[in-house]
Amino acid sequence: MELLCCEVDPVRRAVPDANLLYDDRVLQNLLTIEERYLPQCSYFKCVQKDIQPYMRRMVATWMLEVCEEQKCEEEVFPLAMNYLDRFLAGVPTPKTHLQLLGAVCMFLASKLKETIPLTAEKLCIYTDNSIKPQELLEWELVVLGKLKWNLAAVTPHDFIEHILRKLPQPNEKLSLIRKHAQTFIALCATDFKFAMYPPSMIATGSVGAAICGLQQDEDVSSLTGDALVDLLAKITNTDVDCLKACQEQIEVVLLNSLQQLRQDQGDGAKSEDELDQASTPTDVRDIDL
Amino acid sequence: MSDVYLRSVLAMERLVARRTYPLFARTSACRSLFGPVDHEELSRELQIRLAELSAEDQRRWDYNFQQDMPLRGPGRLQWTEVDSDSVPAFYRETVQVGRCRLLLAPRPRPDGAADSPPPGPPADEPLDGLGEAPASPSSGPAVAPTPAPAVAPQENAEQEAVPPPRSQEPLAEPLHSGISGRPAPGTAATAAAATAAAATTAAAGGAAIKKLPGPLISDFFAKRKRSAPEAKASNEVPAGCTAPGGAPAVGSAEQTPRKRLR
């Protein structure tokens, strides 16, 4: 007996919905509501006593690794970081609970965005079994309550298609630009500097940085420099100077992370497949700045 | 015996990555970041946070969810009992039996409540929500305390001035603001009629499938009282960073970077 599985990819995707993408009201509404989902304060200064900025980076890096290994949808990681930041902006948390919180946030974001969500058991394995699935589920309720069940936060990814379709790029270049922009968005989510920036600005800055970066190797854009920034700023109604500054910051963060990566490679301790698994740094390496 | 082909490498990768395929190689991502977790401490913290949330709910709705009873004291909301016959079936209690959903008949009022119905608001105050809630589904379930739609503008202003109490999440009360903004003409008159109707139907009652002890949330309907200054005072969260344990910082002094301001 032979069984033949004809499924090409178990995840079926809907075709892009013209009603959502080609209607400016959608973009305008996203711009209107996005700031409601930002964390309310810089919590390292006022709320948290135990947690330091470098710890947020540690947990964020770990979450990104898990999301990549599990091949999560792109939005899952930034969304989970949004939950984490919003929770930490209100609830003082000891550092030993931070990884549990990160796992809970991934759990929630994955359930909201994915057809096959991450399981509690799997997430616990990723914490090296330092937490139990039962604890994850209990804390899920706490996080939900503290977030007032407002989970459908606006993320930078919500803006990418709206921005890309208004750029005068040849279609064949778009997928590369999109991929790089998504990488930048993930990079921004790991850095607390960007936690209180409106998602539209991060999205616009990421697209700008992606085009600028790619432009050096090949001709991906008919628009460059100031003309490009002006157009991008107009699309998301962002101030030009703010956008420029945001794009520069993204480039700085990218450079830092590249240096970090080279250092890690220099150490020689990291195995080759470890680097392969972290697809984001691999992408980042492809960009020559 | 059987050969199973998976046509695409991608499909295989995803199956391996997810639990659908019983393979899970431990990778470098499996790591404990901040050392061992004290499970007892975690559990204590959990209880504290859950108690916080429950207290928050109780304050927000002036309702004791553990005992399923409205709070007595003068709070932000005033609960008024209405007969469950007067609300659309959708808002009534049901029991699930197999695949069928049966409507529970209204339970008889507890003695105390029947003898002395909750004090009505002064005559000059429009009985806004009361007349509306049963009539139009859009105005929210009768079981939920609807902030009075037709309250004096002074109250609307106050609601805007005071950020959603105790909530870091700004979306906490969009429902409210939407409702309170809606004009509700002539509610006072219809409300008076509705009260009378409710009073008569309440006496009629109905055949109960099953008697449950004590009143349920669906037996009550709250309206917002006009006198809110003391509630306002108690709801106020100290601005900014000094928010006490768990109470999220509302209106932090810190300026969030916005699109126009870096």
XYZ file of C-alpha atoms in Angstrom:
551
model
C 0.000 0.000 0.000
C 1.260 3.411 -0.822
C 0.203 6.632 0.725
C 0.887 9.743 -1.166
C 0.789 13.058 0.558
C 0.090 15.683 -2.035
C 0.185 18.654 0.198
C 2.746 21.068 -1.055
C 2.978 23.103 2.084
C 0.830 22.429 5.116
C 0.294 26.112 5.625
C -2.227 27.346 3.141
C -2.112 31.033 2.621
C -4.873 33.270 1.494
C -4.232 35.427 -1.517
C -3.494 39.051 -0.655
C -6.792 40.737 0.067
C -7.202 43.738 -2.192
C -9.867 45.106 0.109
C -7.379 45.285 2.932
C -4.294 46.332 1.043
C -5.561 48.680 -1.618
C -7.852 50.737 0.544
C -6.270 53.744 2.144
C -8.781 53.746 4.959
C -7.127 50.626 6.341
C -3.757 52.349 6.456
C -5.291 55.447 7.991
C -7.033 53.414 10.671
C -3.832 51.559 11.484
C -2.052 54.887 11.860
C -4.801 56.151 14.114
C -4.841 53.238 16.522
C -1.197 52.182 16.573
C -0.139 54.353 19.494
C -2.690 52.792 21.788
C -0.594 49.672 21.869
C 2.691 51.230 22.845
C 4.099 50.599 26.307
C 3.228 53.501 28.547
C 6.614 54.291 29.968
C 10.265 53.511 29.848
C 9.953 50.855 32.494
C 13.610 50.396 33.320
C 13.622 53.803 34.950
C 10.371 53.703 36.812
C 8.787 50.284 37.175
C 11.429 47.601 37.181
C 13.909 47.271 40.000
C 15.498 43.968 39.102
C 15.451 43.938 35.341
C 18.164 45.713 33.373
C 18.131 46.622 29.692
C 20.660 43.918 28.851
C 18.282 41.332 30.296
C 15.564 42.422 27.926
C 18.029 41.961 25.108
C 18.886 38.486 26.374
C 15.310 37.359 26.565
C 14.516 38.994 23.214
C 17.404 37.224 21.519
C 16.250 33.938 22.987
C 12.682 34.546 21.842
C 13.865 35.350 18.336
C 15.874 32.141 18.230
C 12.877 30.115 19.330
C 10.611 31.795 16.791
C 13.088 31.136 14.018
C 13.694 27.560 14.992
C 9.983 26.963 15.135
C 9.509 28.772 11.840
C 6.930 31.056 13.331
C 5.188 33.652 11.240
C 7.144 36.873 11.016
C 4.722 38.871 13.156
C 4.889 36.512 16.110
C 8.175 37.770 17.492
C 7.474 41.529 17.325
C 3.990 40.942 18.695
C 5.345 38.894 21.589
C 7.835 41.666 22.346
C 4.980 44.158 22.346
C 3.174 42.080 24.981
C 6.365 41.765 27.003
C 7.018 45.507 26.981
C 3.431 46.382 27.827
C 3.427 43.942 30.709
C 6.755 45.139 32.064
C 5.597 48.754 31.815
C 3.005 47.956 34.454
C 4.163 45.054 36.566
C 7.423 44.933 38.508
C 8.953 41.574 37.697
C 11.970 39.800 39.144
C 14.537 38.749 36.579
C 14.073 35.067 37.341
C 10.529 35.349 35.998
C 11.543 37.131 32.840
C 12.046 34.046 30.713
C 8.690 32.669 31.790
C 7.142 35.971 30.760
C 8.869 35.791 27.377
C 7.562 32.273 26.862
C 4.026 33.318 27.793
C 4.190 36.224 25.361
C 5.332 33.947 22.531
C 2.600 31.504 23.460
C -0.058 34.212 23.166
C 1.331 35.812 20.022
C 1.639 32.444 18.333
C -1.935 31.546 19.186
C -3.144 34.826 17.770
C -1.199 34.695 14.522
C -0.567 31.084 13.565
C -2.539 28.182 12.226
C -0.406 25.733 14.186
C 0.500 27.543 17.390
C 3.449 26.750 19.612
C 2.603 24.399 22.441
C 3.181 25.095 26.103
C 5.259 21.946 26.446
C 7.542 22.935 23.622
C 8.068 26.393 25.038
C 8.953 24.891 28.394
C 11.570 22.699 26.752
C 13.040 25.849 25.273
C 13.464 27.249 28.774
C 15.472 24.129 29.517
C 12.522 22.984 31.597
C 13.099 25.732 34.118
C 9.345 26.346 34.054
C 6.443 23.931 33.946
C 3.651 23.952 31.364
C 1.161 24.466 34.179
C 2.967 27.630 35.261
C 2.988 28.868 31.700
C -0.777 28.445 31.489
C -1.378 30.121 34.837
C 0.721 33.102 33.920
C -0.968 33.325 30.570
C -4.061 34.447 32.442
C -2.120 37.056 34.389
C -0.558 38.489 31.245
C -3.924 38.531 29.503
C -5.491 40.330 32.428
C -2.731 42.903 32.677
C -2.927 43.521 28.933
C -6.690 43.899 29.315
C -7.051 41.168 26.701
C -5.981 43.639 24.047
C -3.864 41.294 22.024
C -4.439 42.449 18.494
C -1.723 45.060 18.695
C -0.529 46.848 15.591
C 2.950 45.705 14.583
C 5.340 47.115 11.992
C 4.478 44.162 9.765
C 0.960 45.506 9.357
C 2.398 48.426 7.420
C 4.887 46.673 5.164
C 2.521 45.817 2.328
C 0.878 49.216 2.459
C 4.263 50.873 2.119
C 5.653 48.545 -0.531
C 2.732 48.898 -2.865
C 3.197 52.651 -2.982
C 6.853 52.473 -3.950
C 7.816 52.683 -7.597
C 9.833 49.464 -7.384
C 9.890 46.772 -9.987
C 7.875 43.855 -8.682
C 10.701 41.362 -8.828
C 12.695 43.425 -6.336
C 9.888 43.685 -3.837
C 10.276 40.275 -2.275
C 13.930 40.934 -1.484
C 13.124 44.334 -0.031
C 10.304 42.789 2.001
C 12.586 40.104 3.363
C 15.235 42.565 4.439
C 12.666 44.917 5.938
C 11.253 42.039 7.982
C 14.723 41.254 9.251
C 15.167 44.863 10.321
C 11.845 44.823 12.109
C 12.919 41.785 14.109
C 16.197 43.501 14.868
C 14.351 46.588 16.123
C 12.177 44.440 18.379
C 15.256 43.141 20.156
C 16.421 46.662 20.962
C 14.648 48.631 23.661
C 15.413 51.904 21.864
C 12.612 51.117 19.463
C 10.089 49.802 21.963
C 8.215 53.069 22.189
C 8.431 54.058 18.553
C 5.206 53.878 16.589
C 5.168 50.673 14.522
C 4.567 52.676 11.338
C 7.838 54.520 11.860
C 9.750 51.294 12.412
C 8.166 49.817 9.300
C 8.982 52.864 7.205
C 12.510 53.084 8.538
C 13.044 49.380 7.910
C 11.897 49.611 4.318
C 14.123 52.643 3.831
C 17.110 50.895 5.364
C 16.431 47.792 3.285
C 16.353 49.732 0.040
C 19.459 51.744 0.936
C 21.331 48.608 1.870
C 20.350 46.695 -1.226
C 20.975 49.656 -3.472
C 24.708 49.324 -2.957
C 24.832 45.919 -4.596
C 22.247 46.240 -7.249
C 19.765 48.641 -8.643
C 16.609 47.935 -6.686
C 15.082 51.358 -6.652
C 14.544 54.177 -9.017
C 14.269 56.461 -6.040
C 17.175 57.048 -3.728
C 18.328 59.308 -0.969
C 16.128 62.196 0.023
C 13.500 61.526 -2.594
C 12.969 58.059 -1.171
C 12.804 59.284 2.414
C 10.340 61.980 1.421
C 8.083 59.482 -0.278
C 8.276 57.042 2.630
C 7.552 59.792 5.122
C 4.515 60.828 3.140
C 3.106 57.297 2.998
C 2.941 56.840 6.751
C 2.547 60.514 7.561
C 5.800 60.561 9.504
C 8.038 63.533 10.007
C 10.974 63.386 7.583
C 13.634 64.121 10.178
C 12.222 61.561 12.585
C 12.204 58.990 9.838
C 15.791 59.752 8.855
C 16.876 59.460 12.459
C 14.994 56.190 12.858
C 16.579 54.774 9.725
C 20.018 55.782 10.957
C 19.369 54.115 14.286
C 18.320 50.943 12.527
C 21.560 50.991 10.552
C 23.566 51.481 13.745
C 21.808 48.580 15.430
C 22.489 46.464 12.369
C 26.169 47.344 12.431
C 26.395 46.502 16.112
C 24.727 43.189 15.605
C 27.041 42.409 12.699
C 30.047 43.178 14.854
C 28.648 41.008 17.575
C 28.218 38.232 15.068
C 31.786 38.540 13.804
C 33.023 38.453 17.358
C 31.061 35.293 17.964
C 32.505 33.805 14.817
C 35.955 34.929 15.862
C 35.543 33.017 19.069
C 35.252 29.993 16.888
C 33.194 28.291 19.508
C 29.956 28.627 17.624
C 29.219 25.727 15.398
C 28.276 26.234 11.806
C 24.761 24.869 12.101
C 24.042 27.186 14.956
C 24.592 30.055 12.617
C 22.472 28.400 9.988
C 19.579 28.136 12.350
C 19.612 31.773 13.205
C 18.307 32.840 9.865
C 18.105 36.489 10.738
C 21.804 37.038 11.295
C 22.409 35.080 8.125
C 20.230 37.521 6.260
C 21.911 40.387 7.921
C 25.311 39.173 6.861
C 24.161 39.282 3.277
C 23.711 42.979 3.486
C 26.821 44.887 2.902
C 26.831 48.276 4.470
C 4.417 -1.892 4.199
C 3.399 1.619 3.592
C 5.388 4.333 2.029
C 4.533 7.868 2.769
C 5.915 10.528 0.544
C 6.075 14.085 1.521
C 6.311 16.026 -1.636
C 8.057 19.074 -0.410
C 11.045 19.657 1.745
C 9.302 22.649 3.204
C 6.418 20.586 4.442
C 8.810 18.210 6.084
C 10.718 20.999 7.719
C 7.594 22.451 9.181
C 6.368 19.120 10.423
C 9.660 18.481 12.078
C 9.724 21.939 13.547
C 6.237 21.567 14.988
C 5.048 18.813 17.214
C 3.251 17.142 14.361
C 6.365 15.117 13.834
C 7.843 13.338 16.809
C 11.287 14.706 16.502
C 12.684 17.330 18.704
C 16.361 17.796 18.806
C 17.548 19.935 21.639
C 19.334 22.911 20.257
C 21.291 25.776 21.673
C 18.038 27.688 21.989
C 17.027 25.380 24.827
C 18.540 27.241 27.693
C 17.679 28.757 30.993
C 18.526 32.435 30.879
C 18.475 33.649 34.453
C 19.159 30.599 36.506
C 16.785 28.333 38.375
C 13.240 29.481 39.034
C 11.901 29.390 42.571
C 8.573 27.715 41.919
C 7.136 28.568 45.302
C 7.950 32.202 44.908
C 6.493 32.080 41.419
C 3.293 30.615 42.751
C 3.043 33.259 45.480
C 3.586 35.963 42.907
C 0.907 34.375 40.745
C -1.611 34.532 43.581
C -0.763 38.181 44.207
C -1.220 39.084 40.552
C -4.463 37.154 40.245
C -5.791 38.854 43.370
C -4.820 42.207 41.881
C -6.701 41.454 38.702
C -9.721 40.252 40.597
C -9.728 43.351 42.798
C -9.408 45.474 39.699
C -12.432 43.783 38.135
C -14.391 44.194 41.324
C -13.624 47.887 41.498
C -14.299 48.426 37.856
C -17.700 46.769 37.901
C -18.616 47.288 41.537
C -19.367 43.619 41.548
C -18.094 40.743 43.622
C -17.424 38.066 41.043
C -16.530 35.445 43.635
C -19.886 35.656 45.342
C -21.650 36.760 42.191
C -23.189 39.732 43.956
C -23.113 43.446 43.285
C -21.247 45.486 45.836
C -23.390 47.371 48.342
C -21.482 50.539 48.922
C -21.829 53.703 46.965
C -19.532 53.092 44.069
C -19.162 54.158 40.507
C -21.976 51.912 39.369
C -25.354 51.266 40.809
C -26.813 47.888 40.060
C -30.529 47.578 39.532
C -32.267 44.284 39.379
C -34.351 43.679 36.289
C -36.451 40.750 35.356
C -34.683 38.436 32.984
C -37.850 38.219 30.874
C -37.333 41.803 29.898
C -34.016 41.202 28.206
C -33.451 39.440 24.876
C -33.019 35.703 25.164
C -29.421 36.071 24.121
C -28.529 37.590 27.477
C -30.261 35.025 29.596
C -28.587 32.132 31.304
C -28.517 28.869 29.457
C -27.478 25.358 30.227
C -25.820 23.140 27.700
C -27.302 19.688 27.438
C -25.525 17.699 24.811
C -25.840 19.759 21.679
C -28.863 21.685 22.846
C -28.784 24.908 24.704
C -31.681 25.381 27.072
C -32.796 28.687 28.378
C -32.957 28.857 32.130
C -36.162 30.312 33.405
C -35.717 33.321 35.645
C -35.079 32.428 39.211
C -37.263 33.826 41.918
C -35.842 36.886 43.545
C -34.298 36.513 46.927
C -36.637 37.713 49.672
C -34.674 40.737 50.652
C -34.413 42.012 47.147
C -38.105 41.559 46.504
C -39.127 43.459 49.607
C -36.892 46.396 49.117
C -35.861 46.934 45.542
C -32.639 48.841 45.078
C -33.224 52.517 45.612
C -34.122 54.216 42.387
C -32.297 57.294 41.319
C -33.844 60.686 42.033
C -36.687 61.608 39.780
C -34.815 64.347 38.021
C -32.138 61.944 36.910
C -32.851 60.304 33.596
C -33.097 56.558 33.890
C -31.135 56.307 30.738
C -29.639 52.861 30.402
C -32.569 51.137 31.977
C -35.009 51.999 29.231
C -32.546 51.308 26.521
C -30.677 48.184 27.333
C -33.493 45.705 26.954
C -34.768 47.398 23.825
C -31.717 47.575 21.641
C -29.070 44.894 21.509
C -26.484 47.421 20.426
C -26.525 49.083 23.789
C -24.905 46.117 25.387
C -26.099 43.259 27.488
C -28.422 44.091 30.282
C -26.166 42.220 32.630
C -23.371 44.620 32.028
C -23.468 47.897 33.816
C -23.897 50.279 30.965
C -22.478 53.656 31.746
C -25.380 55.956 31.285
C -25.571 57.067 27.691
C -27.560 60.181 28.373
C -25.721 61.451 31.382
C -25.066 65.086 31.737
C -22.209 66.339 29.604
C -20.347 67.171 32.764
C -19.936 63.484 33.355
C -18.757 62.765 29.871
C -16.114 65.365 30.292
C -15.086 63.813 33.524
C -14.802 60.430 31.938
C -12.434 61.786 29.400
C -10.452 63.712 31.932
C -9.874 60.680 34.084
C -7.972 58.095 32.132
C -9.377 54.594 32.392
C -8.681 53.993 36.030
C -5.983 51.556 37.016
C -5.337 50.613 33.461
C -2.132 50.953 31.662
C -3.840 49.737 28.569
C -5.476 52.695 26.958
C -7.993 50.620 25.064
C -9.570 49.541 28.279
C -12.798 51.387 27.834
C -13.405 52.152 24.221
C -16.780 50.524 24.574
C -17.716 52.989 27.219
C -16.623 56.033 25.390
C -18.500 54.887 22.338
C -21.682 54.485 24.273
C -21.452 57.568 26.344
C -20.968 59.655 23.263
C -24.216 58.493 21.749
C -27.194 60.756 22.170
C -30.179 59.074 23.741
C -33.190 61.260 23.287
C -36.277 60.734 25.345
C -34.785 58.025 27.491
C -36.242 59.377 30.673
C -39.812 58.813 29.570
C -39.286 55.354 28.123
C -37.236 54.414 31.088
C -40.028 55.258 33.480
C -42.373 53.066 31.482
C -39.834 50.300 31.422
C -39.424 50.395 35.181
C -43.132 49.964 35.615
C -43.183 47.110 33.125
C -40.224 45.453 34.760
C -41.890 45.691 38.136
C -44.984 43.888 36.933
C -43.186 41.201 34.975
C -40.842 40.613 37.828
C -43.751 39.685 40.005
C -45.001 37.250 37.375
C -41.796 35.259 37.371
C -41.756 31.996 35.446
C -41.432 28.262 35.698
C -37.949 27.476 36.821
C -36.219 24.485 35.323
C -33.732 24.488 38.074
C -33.386 26.543 41.166
C -30.043 28.085 41.818
C -28.991 29.601 45.087
C -28.743 33.344 45.305
C -28.976 35.924 42.586
C -26.794 35.721 39.509
C -25.133 38.487 37.636
C -27.833 38.308 35.015
C -30.393 39.325 37.606
C -28.820 42.665 37.964
C -28.486 45.651 35.841
C -26.419 48.558 36.824
C -26.530 52.129 35.886
C -23.989 54.754 36.434
C -24.690 57.109 39.216
C -24.303 60.738 38.660
C -22.394 61.404 41.830
C -18.933 60.250 40.990
C -16.503 62.617 42.635
C -15.579 60.297 45.452
C -15.241 57.409 43.046
C -13.031 59.558 40.957
C -10.820 60.303 43.891
C -10.465 56.686 44.826
C -9.799 55.649 41.273
C -6.980 57.987 40.746
C -3.688 56.313 40.228
C -0.674 58.254 41.267
C 0.741 59.562 38.087
C 3.833 58.164 36.595
C 6.493 56.059 38.032
C 5.380 55.680 41.578
C 2.465 53.496 40.614
C 2.229 50.944 43.381
C 2.811 47.274 42.809
C 1.014 46.235 39.716
C -0.877 49.434 39.220
C 0.449 50.449 35.867
C 1.752 53.877 35.396
C -0.884 56.015 33.845
C 0.203 59.259 32.359
C 3.824 58.745 33.048
C 5.848 61.866 33.032
C 8.082 60.286 30.497
C 7.436 61.449 27.002
C 6.873 58.675 24.536
C 8.617 59.276 21.264
C 6.002 60.113 18.732
C 6.159 60.578 15.075
C 6.773 64.259 15.417
C 8.986 64.322 18.399
C 11.991 62.325 19.059
